[in-house]
Short mmCIF file of C-alpha atoms in Angstrom, two decimals:
data_model
loop_
_atom_site.label_atom_id
_atom_site.label_comp_id
_atom_site.label_asym_id
_atom_site.label_seq_id
_atom_site.Cartn_x
_atom_site.Cartn_y
_atom_site.Cartn_z
CA UNK A 237 -9.68 14.30 9.08
CA UNK A 238 -7.66 16.49 11.41
CA UNK A 239 -5.26 18.96 9.76
CA UNK A 240 -2.22 17.47 11.56
CA UNK A 241 -2.55 13.98 10.03
CA UNK A 242 -2.42 12.42 6.58
CA UNK A 243 -4.77 9.69 5.39
CA UNK A 244 -3.13 6.36 4.63
CA UNK A 245 -4.48 3.00 3.48
CA UNK A 246 -2.90 0.19 5.50
CA UNK A 247 -2.67 -3.24 3.86
CA UNK A 248 -1.55 -5.72 6.51
CA UNK A 249 -1.46 -9.40 7.47
CA UNK A 250 -3.94 -10.12 10.24
CA UNK A 251 -3.65 -12.71 12.98
CA UNK A 252 -5.60 -15.04 10.66
CA UNK A 253 -2.72 -14.97 8.14
CA UNK A 254 -4.79 -13.11 5.56
CA UNK A 255 -4.36 -9.64 4.07
CA UNK A 256 -6.72 -6.94 5.34
CA UNK A 257 -7.32 -3.25 4.68
CA UNK A 258 -7.68 -0.41 7.16
CA UNK A 259 -7.69 3.39 6.81
CA UNK A 260 -5.37 5.10 9.24
CA UNK A 261 -4.27 8.63 10.08
CA UNK A 262 -0.52 9.17 10.19
CA UNK A 263 0.62 12.15 12.29
CA UNK A 264 2.41 14.80 10.24
CA UNK A 265 6.01 15.34 11.29
CA UNK A 266 6.57 11.74 12.33
CA UNK A 267 10.12 10.66 11.51
CA UNK A 268 10.26 7.14 10.09
CA UNK A 269 13.66 5.49 9.53
CA UNK A 270 13.95 4.15 5.98
CA UNK A 271 16.28 1.83 4.06
CA UNK A 272 15.82 3.23 0.57
CA UNK A 273 13.43 4.84 -1.86
CA UNK A 274 12.89 4.15 -5.55
CA UNK A 275 10.53 5.10 -8.35
CA UNK A 276 8.75 2.58 -10.59
CA UNK A 277 6.40 2.76 -13.56
CA UNK A 278 3.97 0.17 -14.92
CA UNK A 279 2.23 0.48 -18.29
CA UNK A 280 -1.51 1.23 -18.59
CA UNK A 281 -3.79 -1.82 -18.44
CA UNK A 282 -1.35 -3.85 -16.34
CA UNK A 283 -2.23 -6.06 -13.40
CA UNK A 284 -0.41 -8.24 -10.89
CA UNK A 285 -1.85 -11.45 -9.51
CA UNK A 286 -1.63 -12.65 -5.89
CA UNK A 287 1.49 -11.58 -4.02
CA UNK A 288 2.65 -10.15 -0.72
CA UNK A 289 4.67 -6.99 -0.15
CA UNK A 290 8.43 -7.70 -0.31
CA UNK A 291 8.97 -5.57 2.82
CA UNK A 292 7.03 -3.02 4.86
CA UNK A 293 6.93 0.07 2.67
CA UNK A 294 5.06 3.22 1.84
CA UNK A 295 3.82 3.35 -1.75
CA UNK A 296 2.94 6.85 -2.97
CA UNK A 297 0.92 6.87 -6.19
CA UNK A 298 1.99 9.66 -8.55
CA UNK A 299 -0.18 8.72 -11.57
CA UNK A 300 -2.64 5.98 -12.45
CA UNK A 301 -5.69 4.59 -10.70
CA UNK A 302 -5.63 1.06 -9.32
CA UNK A 303 -8.00 -1.35 -7.68
CA UNK A 304 -6.54 -3.63 -5.01
CA UNK A 305 -8.26 -6.80 -3.79
CA UNK A 306 -7.51 -9.22 -0.94
CA UNK A 307 -8.42 -12.92 -1.11
CA UNK A 308 -11.32 -12.21 1.27
CA UNK A 309 -12.74 -9.75 -1.28
CA UNK A 310 -11.80 -6.51 0.50
CA UNK A 311 -11.17 -3.86 -2.15
CA UNK A 312 -9.87 -0.31 -2.30
CA UNK A 313 -8.83 2.15 -5.00
CA UNK A 314 -5.55 4.08 -5.10
CA UNK A 315 -5.48 7.41 -6.93
CA UNK A 316 -2.68 9.93 -7.52
CA UNK A 317 -1.60 11.38 -4.18
CA UNK A 318 -2.78 8.38 -2.16
CA UNK A 319 -0.42 6.72 0.31
CA UNK A 320 -0.43 2.98 0.87
CA UNK A 321 1.39 1.37 3.78
CA UNK A 322 2.03 -2.17 2.49
CA UNK A 323 2.65 -4.39 5.51
CA UNK A 324 1.23 -7.71 4.26
CA UNK A 325 4.65 -9.34 3.93
CA UNK A 326 3.31 -12.83 4.70
CA UNK A 327 0.07 -14.72 4.30
CA UNK A 328 -2.53 -14.75 1.54
CA UNK A 329 -1.53 -11.50 -0.17
CA UNK A 330 -3.33 -9.15 -2.52
CA UNK A 331 -3.62 -8.37 -6.21
CA UNK A 332 -4.05 -5.14 -8.17
CA UNK A 333 -5.07 -3.90 -11.60
CA UNK A 334 -4.91 -0.53 -13.31
CA UNK A 335 -8.42 0.75 -13.98
CA UNK A 336 -7.71 3.88 -16.02
CA UNK A 337 -5.67 4.65 -19.14
CA UNK A 338 -2.64 6.03 -17.27
CA UNK A 339 0.62 4.34 -16.35
CA UNK A 340 1.14 3.68 -12.65
CA UNK A 341 4.01 5.84 -11.48
CA UNK A 342 4.87 5.45 -7.84
CA UNK A 343 7.45 6.02 -5.17
CA UNK A 344 8.38 3.14 -2.88
CA UNK A 345 9.85 4.04 0.51
CA UNK A 346 11.12 0.91 2.24
CA UNK A 347 10.98 1.13 6.02
CA UNK A 348 13.99 0.23 8.17
CA UNK A 349 11.82 -1.15 11.00
CA UNK A 350 8.14 -2.14 11.30
CA UNK A 351 5.79 0.77 11.83
CA UNK A 352 2.92 -1.53 12.87
CA UNK A 353 2.51 -4.89 14.54
CA UNK A 354 0.49 -7.46 12.58
CA UNK A 355 -3.13 -6.35 12.76
CA UNK A 356 -2.39 -3.70 15.37
CA UNK A 357 -1.70 0.00 15.67
CA UNK A 358 1.48 2.05 15.77
CA UNK A 359 4.47 0.53 17.55
CA UNK A 360 5.10 2.11 20.95
#
């Protein structure tokens, strides 16, 4: 990966109405308008069944290791330091479960405007 970008996992609703996963490179220095930011913690061993993201948001994992799954069986793992862009605000959704013995501490950064179109690249 180029030194002027940061790796991000993008969870989005495709044109088929289902959640999908893509790995993207976000340019460093990009200014993204936000609504708010908040920290959350979930106890070790927790899981959450099928749901969609409440809004388009960055989720920065601070501790804990999770496995995410879409209804189509796409999976990915989030580890401390990973950035998720949750854009699947409609459709079939995703679920997650903690797969280590740590609590999941994370920072949510809710975006003021969509960064991506459904199933597409950066807004222009």
